[in-house]
């Protein structure tokens, strides 16, 4: 097969490689100075006080659940149109994810349905900036303030995006990022939580290191051996060479976002008059980070099934994907939380219709044109 275009892909340059090598030659491979430097770089840039870097976006979500002390019986409202890790993190701490549907234009959590899900056990809402488009944080905040809940942003798709001029990473009380290779910047595996709250930051730094009340570097510096395990924590540490890669990658974020936006603009233009494809809507008050470029297929007008369109595009070398299978439809959630089809009709219909088209910063203009022409052909257009 000629030249397969994946849906997403990292971009590593020589500067990134040199940054990693430098750390490999240094004294600190983990829990060293690059971790602090990476945390400060990201927190400063997004306008937040603290950054806590961990070993994955999933670990970051789990760590945020620990920060707000989620326990057995606690409920956290989560949209079903997300990656399973958003809901899993609640379950890791013994809590119950309460699923919510999304609205149909942007596939963001349907704010009008949130209040009827709130009970005396509700502790937090996790908003997901699906595809890279920030949710309506002003409206979400009204609800969390009124009911004294914590607002959390799963911003794994939205590093570099803004809402009403404010940067993602400073919009919720806890903001979660992932540095998996398909995301905007990568550390191989990695994640971070940003927050303004010093107590949350302290708890999270402890949690990623077995809930020990001092780390190895602090003990070395003080010349003592004493530490205490004060709660149940995990090893969610990220290495210094990963953080060096993260620092180097993060410097290029604005350029990379700009390129993603350019590619999205070409797709928007190309599909604007296509009777078989509808791109997702964009709120004019935000800037979009385009982790994903999602289209809905008007399957009623198309002679092929979605599976056939998917297979035809894959055979043409276009790495289309589907983000996501609504979380409540996974067998684990069906069994454990009594979830079933029909509970969240907007998400379920969207799941049936959506396709993610390739979008990543070093896609060439020819690649973008190839995706446009193959997609147009696959749905039965010109
Ligand atoms: C990628 C992602 C995660 C998990 O991040 P990992 O780094 O892969 O653990 C969580 N939530 C969403 C919405 C994501 O896209």
Short mmCIF file of C-alpha atoms and ligand atoms in Angstrom, two decimals:
data_model
loop_
_atom_site.label_atom_id
_atom_site.label_comp_id
_atom_site.label_asym_id
_atom_site.label_seq_id
_atom_site.Cartn_x
_atom_site.Cartn_y
_atom_site.Cartn_z
CA UNK A 1 0.00 0.00 0.00
CA UNK A 2 1.37 3.43 -0.90
CA UNK A 3 1.89 6.02 1.76
CA UNK A 4 -0.59 5.28 4.58
CA UNK A 5 -1.73 8.47 6.33
CA UNK A 6 -2.50 7.76 10.02
CA UNK A 7 -5.18 9.74 11.91
CA UNK A 8 -2.55 11.25 14.18
CA UNK A 9 1.19 11.13 14.61
CA UNK A 10 4.01 12.65 16.67
CA UNK A 11 6.52 15.11 15.26
CA UNK A 12 10.05 14.72 16.68
CA UNK A 13 12.91 16.93 15.50
CA UNK A 14 16.68 16.93 16.11
CA UNK A 15 16.35 19.43 19.00
CA UNK A 16 13.97 17.04 20.79
CA UNK A 17 16.44 14.17 20.38
CA UNK A 18 19.36 16.26 21.69
CA UNK A 19 17.32 17.34 24.73
CA UNK A 20 16.68 13.70 25.67
CA UNK A 21 20.32 12.69 25.14
CA UNK A 22 21.52 15.48 27.41
CA UNK A 23 19.42 14.15 30.29
CA UNK A 24 20.57 10.58 29.67
CA UNK A 25 24.11 11.83 30.32
CA UNK A 26 23.11 13.69 33.51
CA UNK A 27 22.71 12.55 37.13
CA UNK A 28 18.92 12.59 37.21
CA UNK A 29 16.92 10.14 35.11
CA UNK A 30 13.77 10.54 37.20
CA UNK A 31 12.36 12.87 39.91
CA UNK A 32 15.02 15.41 38.93
CA UNK A 33 15.09 19.06 37.83
CA UNK A 34 13.54 18.52 34.38
CA UNK A 35 10.26 17.49 35.98
CA UNK A 36 9.94 20.84 37.79
CA UNK A 37 11.04 22.72 34.69
CA UNK A 38 8.41 21.01 32.52
CA UNK A 39 5.68 21.59 35.10
CA UNK A 40 6.54 25.27 35.38
CA UNK A 41 6.76 25.75 31.62
CA UNK A 42 3.29 24.31 31.03
CA UNK A 43 1.65 25.91 34.09
CA UNK A 44 3.06 29.36 33.24
CA UNK A 45 2.02 29.14 29.61
CA UNK A 46 -1.57 28.13 30.38
CA UNK A 47 -1.87 30.72 33.15
CA UNK A 48 -2.09 28.34 36.08
CA UNK A 49 -0.13 28.32 39.34
CA UNK A 50 0.87 24.65 39.62
CA UNK A 51 1.59 21.78 37.24
CA UNK A 52 1.94 18.19 38.42
CA UNK A 53 3.47 15.90 35.80
CA UNK A 54 2.76 12.16 35.89
CA UNK A 55 3.27 9.04 33.79
CA UNK A 56 0.16 9.32 31.57
CA UNK A 57 -3.03 11.27 30.99
CA UNK A 58 -4.91 8.44 32.67
CA UNK A 59 -2.65 8.72 35.74
CA UNK A 60 -3.29 12.49 35.68
CA UNK A 61 -7.07 11.89 35.77
CA UNK A 62 -6.66 9.39 38.62
CA UNK A 63 -4.41 11.81 40.50
CA UNK A 64 -7.03 14.56 40.12
CA UNK A 65 -9.65 12.21 41.61
CA UNK A 66 -7.33 11.70 44.59
CA UNK A 67 -6.78 15.47 44.91
CA UNK A 68 -10.51 16.01 45.54
CA UNK A 69 -10.74 12.90 47.73
CA UNK A 70 -13.17 10.84 45.64
CA UNK A 71 -14.22 7.79 47.67
CA UNK A 72 -16.71 4.93 47.56
CA UNK A 73 -20.21 6.31 47.11
CA UNK A 74 -19.12 9.60 45.55
CA UNK A 75 -20.55 10.46 42.15
CA UNK A 76 -18.80 12.30 39.33
CA UNK A 77 -20.68 13.44 36.22
CA UNK A 78 -18.87 12.45 33.01
CA UNK A 79 -19.96 12.68 29.35
CA UNK A 80 -20.28 9.28 27.70
CA UNK A 81 -18.71 10.60 24.46
CA UNK A 82 -15.09 10.35 25.64
CA UNK A 83 -12.19 7.98 26.01
CA UNK A 84 -12.86 5.33 28.67
CA UNK A 85 -10.05 6.68 30.91
CA UNK A 86 -12.19 9.73 31.86
CA UNK A 87 -14.75 7.47 33.57
CA UNK A 88 -12.27 4.79 34.66
CA UNK A 89 -10.41 7.35 36.81
CA UNK A 90 -13.54 7.82 38.92
CA UNK A 91 -13.86 4.05 39.37
CA UNK A 92 -10.16 3.71 40.33
CA UNK A 93 -10.92 5.67 43.52
CA UNK A 94 -14.11 3.74 44.24
CA UNK A 95 -16.43 6.46 42.93
CA UNK A 96 -19.34 6.14 40.51
CA UNK A 97 -19.24 7.82 37.10
CA UNK A 98 -22.69 9.24 36.31
CA UNK A 99 -22.87 9.43 32.54
CA UNK A 100 -24.35 12.36 30.71
CA UNK A 101 -25.27 12.83 27.07
CA UNK A 102 -23.68 15.42 24.75
CA UNK A 103 -25.35 18.01 22.50
CA UNK A 104 -25.38 17.12 18.83
CA UNK A 105 -23.58 20.03 17.13
CA UNK A 106 -20.19 19.91 18.91
CA UNK A 107 -20.55 16.67 20.91
CA UNK A 108 -19.70 18.48 24.16
CA UNK A 109 -21.43 17.64 27.45
CA UNK A 110 -25.08 18.77 27.28
CA UNK A 111 -25.14 21.43 29.99
CA UNK A 112 -28.95 21.56 30.02
CA UNK A 113 -29.06 17.96 31.29
CA UNK A 114 -26.46 18.22 34.06
CA UNK A 115 -28.53 19.61 36.94
CA UNK A 116 -31.03 16.74 36.96
CA UNK A 117 -28.12 14.32 37.50
CA UNK A 118 -26.88 16.08 40.64
CA UNK A 119 -27.57 14.27 43.93
CA UNK A 120 -26.32 14.70 47.50
CA UNK A 121 -23.42 12.40 46.55
CA UNK A 122 -22.25 14.36 43.49
CA UNK A 123 -18.75 15.74 44.03
CA UNK A 124 -17.52 16.90 40.62
CA UNK A 125 -18.12 17.31 36.91
CA UNK A 126 -15.47 16.28 34.39
CA UNK A 127 -15.96 18.29 31.20
CA UNK A 128 -14.24 16.87 28.11
CA UNK A 129 -12.98 19.31 25.48
CA UNK A 130 -13.91 16.88 22.74
CA UNK A 131 -11.77 17.01 19.57
CA UNK A 132 -9.94 20.08 20.93
CA UNK A 133 -12.90 22.43 21.38
CA UNK A 134 -13.26 23.86 24.92
CA UNK A 135 -16.63 23.39 26.64
CA UNK A 136 -18.69 26.38 27.79
CA UNK A 137 -16.84 26.88 31.08
CA UNK A 138 -18.82 29.97 32.15
CA UNK A 139 -22.03 27.94 32.05
CA UNK A 140 -20.43 24.92 33.71
CA UNK A 141 -19.05 27.12 36.49
CA UNK A 142 -22.52 28.49 37.26
CA UNK A 143 -23.65 24.93 37.97
CA UNK A 144 -20.59 23.86 39.97
CA UNK A 145 -20.68 27.09 42.05
CA UNK A 146 -24.39 26.73 42.75
CA UNK A 147 -24.10 23.10 43.87
CA UNK A 148 -20.60 23.36 45.44
CA UNK A 149 -19.02 20.84 43.08
CA UNK A 150 -15.49 20.73 41.70
CA UNK A 151 -15.12 21.52 38.00
CA UNK A 152 -12.54 19.36 36.27
CA UNK A 153 -11.46 19.66 32.63
CA UNK A 154 -10.32 16.58 30.74
CA UNK A 155 -8.36 18.79 28.36
CA UNK A 156 -6.38 15.95 26.79
CA UNK A 157 -7.63 17.10 23.37
CA UNK A 158 -7.31 20.81 23.94
CA UNK A 159 -3.77 21.87 24.93
CA UNK A 160 -3.24 25.22 23.17
CA UNK A 161 -6.96 26.05 22.80
CA UNK A 162 -8.69 29.10 24.31
CA UNK A 163 -12.19 29.96 25.60
CA UNK A 164 -13.25 33.64 25.52
CA UNK A 165 -9.56 34.56 25.39
CA UNK A 166 -8.59 32.39 28.38
CA UNK A 167 -6.25 29.46 27.94
CA UNK A 168 -7.26 25.85 28.42
CA UNK A 169 -5.40 24.71 31.52
CA UNK A 170 -6.72 27.60 33.59
CA UNK A 171 -10.47 27.18 32.99
CA UNK A 172 -11.31 24.53 35.59
CA UNK A 173 -10.11 23.82 39.13
CA UNK A 174 -8.18 20.81 37.86
CA UNK A 175 -7.14 20.56 34.20
CA UNK A 176 -5.84 17.31 32.70
CA UNK A 177 -3.44 16.89 29.78
CA UNK A 178 -1.99 13.83 28.02
CA UNK A 179 1.34 13.63 26.20
CA UNK A 180 0.67 10.44 24.28
CA UNK A 181 2.22 10.56 20.76
CA UNK A 182 -1.10 11.34 19.03
CA UNK A 183 -1.69 14.38 21.26
CA UNK A 184 -0.38 17.93 20.64
CA UNK A 185 3.00 17.39 22.27
CA UNK A 186 4.48 14.12 23.43
CA UNK A 187 6.69 12.65 26.14
CA UNK A 188 6.13 9.10 24.81
CA UNK A 189 3.70 8.48 27.65
CA UNK A 190 2.93 11.25 30.10
CA UNK A 191 0.35 13.59 31.53
CA UNK A 192 -0.11 16.65 33.70
CA UNK A 193 -2.67 18.31 35.95
CA UNK A 194 -2.68 22.10 36.27
CA UNK A 195 -4.36 23.85 39.18
CA UNK A 196 -4.46 27.10 41.17
CA UNK A 197 -5.02 25.21 44.41
CA UNK A 198 -1.86 24.62 46.52
CA UNK A 199 -3.50 21.88 48.59
CA UNK A 200 -4.52 19.94 45.46
CA UNK A 201 -0.97 20.34 44.10
CA UNK A 202 0.54 19.04 47.35
CA UNK A 203 -1.77 16.01 47.46
CA UNK A 204 -1.08 15.17 43.80
CA UNK A 205 2.71 15.37 44.18
CA UNK A 206 2.42 12.94 47.07
CA UNK A 207 0.00 10.59 45.30
CA UNK A 208 2.27 10.10 42.27
CA UNK A 209 5.02 8.93 44.64
CA UNK A 210 3.30 6.31 46.88
CA UNK A 211 1.90 9.07 49.14
CA UNK A 212 5.30 9.33 50.75
CA UNK A 213 5.76 12.60 52.57
CA UNK A 214 9.19 13.27 51.01
CA UNK A 215 10.82 12.20 47.75
CA UNK A 216 14.31 10.82 47.09
CA UNK A 217 15.77 14.15 45.95
CA UNK A 218 14.43 15.98 49.01
CA UNK A 219 15.95 13.33 51.31
CA UNK A 220 19.30 13.47 49.49
CA UNK A 221 19.35 17.25 49.77
CA UNK A 222 18.54 17.15 53.49
CA UNK A 223 20.89 14.23 54.07
CA UNK A 224 18.32 12.08 55.84
CA UNK A 225 16.58 8.76 55.22
CA UNK A 226 13.23 9.24 56.92
CA UNK A 227 9.94 9.10 55.03
CA UNK A 228 6.46 7.99 55.86
CA UNK A 229 3.70 6.50 53.71
CA UNK A 230 0.71 8.55 54.83
CA UNK A 231 -1.95 7.21 52.45
CA UNK A 232 -2.34 4.75 49.56
CA UNK A 233 -0.50 6.16 46.56
CA UNK A 234 0.96 4.92 43.28
CA UNK A 235 4.12 5.11 41.26
CA UNK A 236 2.90 7.58 38.64
CA UNK A 237 6.26 9.34 38.26
CA UNK A 238 7.44 10.62 34.90
CA UNK A 239 11.14 10.50 34.00
CA UNK A 240 13.45 13.46 33.46
CA UNK A 241 14.25 12.43 29.90
CA UNK A 242 10.53 12.38 29.12
CA UNK A 243 10.18 15.85 30.62
CA UNK A 244 13.17 17.09 28.59
CA UNK A 245 11.34 15.88 25.49
CA UNK A 246 8.19 17.59 26.74
CA UNK A 247 9.97 20.92 27.33
CA UNK A 248 11.50 20.81 23.85
CA UNK A 249 8.18 19.87 22.21
CA UNK A 250 6.18 22.42 24.18
CA UNK A 251 8.22 25.31 22.72
CA UNK A 252 6.81 24.42 19.30
CA UNK A 253 3.19 24.10 20.40
CA UNK A 254 1.90 27.39 18.88
CA UNK A 255 3.27 26.48 15.42
CA UNK A 256 1.84 22.98 15.66
CA UNK A 257 -1.60 24.25 16.65
CA UNK A 258 -1.52 26.73 13.79
CA UNK A 259 -0.81 23.93 11.33
CA UNK A 260 -3.66 21.83 12.75
CA UNK A 261 -5.98 24.83 12.32
CA UNK A 262 -4.81 25.29 8.71
CA UNK A 263 -5.54 21.65 7.90
CA UNK A 264 -8.98 21.91 9.54
CA UNK A 265 -9.72 25.04 7.48
CA UNK A 266 -8.97 23.13 4.26
CA UNK A 267 -11.29 20.30 5.35
CA UNK A 268 -14.05 22.74 6.41
CA UNK A 269 -13.89 24.46 3.04
CA UNK A 270 -13.77 21.19 1.09
CA UNK A 271 -16.74 19.65 2.91
CA UNK A 272 -18.87 22.80 3.30
CA UNK A 273 -20.97 21.95 0.27
CA UNK A 274 -20.75 18.16 0.50
CA UNK A 275 -24.27 16.77 0.90
CA UNK A 276 -23.00 13.55 2.54
CA UNK A 277 -20.66 14.96 5.19
CA UNK A 278 -21.20 17.41 8.07
CA UNK A 279 -18.14 18.68 9.97
CA UNK A 280 -18.77 19.42 13.67
CA UNK A 281 -19.75 22.99 14.57
CA UNK A 282 -17.32 25.37 16.23
CA UNK A 283 -18.29 27.86 18.95
CA UNK A 284 -17.18 31.34 17.74
CA UNK A 285 -15.99 32.21 21.29
CA UNK A 286 -13.22 29.62 21.29
CA UNK A 287 -10.05 28.78 19.41
CA UNK A 288 -9.84 25.11 18.54
CA UNK A 289 -6.78 22.90 19.14
CA UNK A 290 -7.97 20.25 16.62
CA UNK A 291 -6.61 17.14 18.28
CA UNK A 292 -9.20 15.42 16.09
CA UNK A 293 -11.06 16.41 12.95
CA UNK A 294 -14.48 14.81 13.15
CA UNK A 295 -17.13 14.56 10.45
CA UNK A 296 -20.63 13.11 10.67
CA UNK A 297 -21.78 11.01 7.74
CA UNK A 298 -25.33 11.59 6.50
CA UNK A 299 -25.89 7.88 6.19
CA UNK A 300 -29.52 8.28 5.07
CA UNK A 301 -28.27 9.90 1.86
CA UNK A 302 -25.31 7.58 1.29
CA UNK A 303 -25.62 4.28 -0.51
CA UNK A 304 -22.87 2.60 1.55
CA UNK A 305 -22.63 1.57 5.19
CA UNK A 306 -20.21 3.33 7.50
CA UNK A 307 -18.21 0.09 7.74
CA UNK A 308 -17.87 0.07 3.95
CA UNK A 309 -16.78 3.73 3.86
CA UNK A 310 -14.29 3.01 6.64
CA UNK A 311 -12.87 -0.03 4.81
CA UNK A 312 -12.70 1.82 1.47
CA UNK A 313 -10.79 4.70 3.09
CA UNK A 314 -8.40 2.35 4.89
CA UNK A 315 -7.78 0.53 1.60
CA UNK A 316 -7.04 3.91 -0.01
CA UNK A 317 -4.38 4.54 2.65
CA UNK A 318 -6.43 7.00 4.72
CA UNK A 319 -6.16 6.16 8.43
CA UNK A 320 -9.69 7.05 9.49
CA UNK A 321 -10.81 6.17 12.99
CA UNK A 322 -13.84 6.44 15.30
CA UNK A 323 -13.62 8.56 18.48
CA UNK A 324 -15.37 7.24 20.48
CA UNK A 325 -17.49 4.24 21.30
CA UNK A 326 -19.63 5.88 24.03
CA UNK A 327 -18.20 4.68 27.34
CA UNK A 328 -21.53 3.35 28.67
CA UNK A 329 -21.68 0.86 25.77
CA UNK A 330 -18.46 -0.94 26.76
CA UNK A 331 -19.18 -4.34 28.28
CA UNK A 332 -17.48 -3.43 31.57
CA UNK A 333 -19.82 -0.48 32.08
CA UNK A 334 -22.87 -2.40 30.86
CA UNK A 335 -22.20 -5.09 33.46
CA UNK A 336 -20.91 -3.07 36.38
CA UNK A 337 -23.09 0.05 36.04
CA UNK A 338 -26.17 -1.43 34.40
CA UNK A 339 -25.69 0.67 31.31
CA UNK A 340 -27.38 -0.15 28.03
CA UNK A 341 -28.19 1.10 24.56
CA UNK A 342 -30.83 3.82 24.43
CA UNK A 343 -29.66 5.66 27.55
CA UNK A 344 -27.83 8.45 25.70
CA UNK A 345 -29.42 8.82 22.25
CA UNK A 346 -27.39 11.80 21.00
CA UNK A 347 -24.04 10.13 21.76
CA UNK A 348 -25.23 6.81 20.35
CA UNK A 349 -26.44 8.37 17.09
CA UNK A 350 -23.21 10.35 16.81
CA UNK A 351 -21.14 7.22 17.38
CA UNK A 352 -23.01 5.62 14.49
CA UNK A 353 -22.20 8.54 12.16
CA UNK A 354 -18.77 9.92 13.11
CA UNK A 355 -15.40 9.42 11.46
CA UNK A 356 -12.08 11.00 12.48
CA UNK A 357 -10.02 12.11 9.48
CA UNK A 358 -6.21 12.34 9.65
CA UNK A 359 -4.90 15.55 11.21
CA UNK A 360 -1.37 16.08 12.54
CA UNK A 361 1.12 18.94 12.13
CA UNK A 362 3.55 17.47 9.62
CA UNK A 363 0.87 16.31 7.19
CA UNK A 364 1.80 17.72 3.79
CA UNK A 365 -0.65 19.74 1.70
CA UNK A 366 -0.73 16.81 -0.72
CA UNK A 367 -1.71 14.45 2.11
CA UNK A 368 -4.53 16.82 3.08
CA UNK A 369 -5.76 16.95 -0.52
CA UNK A 370 -5.58 13.17 -0.75
CA UNK A 371 -7.77 12.84 2.36
CA UNK A 372 -10.27 15.30 0.84
CA UNK A 373 -10.49 13.54 -2.51
CA UNK A 374 -10.57 9.98 -1.11
CA UNK A 375 -13.18 10.91 1.50
CA UNK A 376 -15.32 12.68 -1.09
CA UNK A 377 -15.07 9.62 -3.33
CA UNK A 378 -15.75 7.12 -0.51
CA UNK A 379 -19.05 8.74 0.48
CA UNK A 380 -20.16 8.72 -3.16
CA UNK A 381 -19.46 12.31 -4.15
CA UNK A 382 -17.63 13.60 -7.21
C1 LIG B 1 -5.65 10.51 25.55
C2 LIG B 1 -6.79 10.74 26.47
C3 LIG B 1 -6.77 10.32 27.80
C4 LIG B 1 -5.71 9.44 28.37
O1 LIG B 1 -4.43 9.80 28.17
P1 LIG B 1 -3.24 8.74 28.17
O2 LIG B 1 -2.04 9.61 28.21
O3 LIG B 1 -3.35 7.92 26.93
O4 LIG B 1 -3.39 7.90 29.41
C5 LIG B 1 -7.84 10.67 28.61
N1 LIG B 1 -8.89 11.36 28.15
C6 LIG B 1 -8.96 11.74 26.86
C7 LIG B 1 -10.16 12.52 26.41
C8 LIG B 1 -7.93 11.43 25.99
O5 LIG B 1 -8.02 11.79 24.70
#
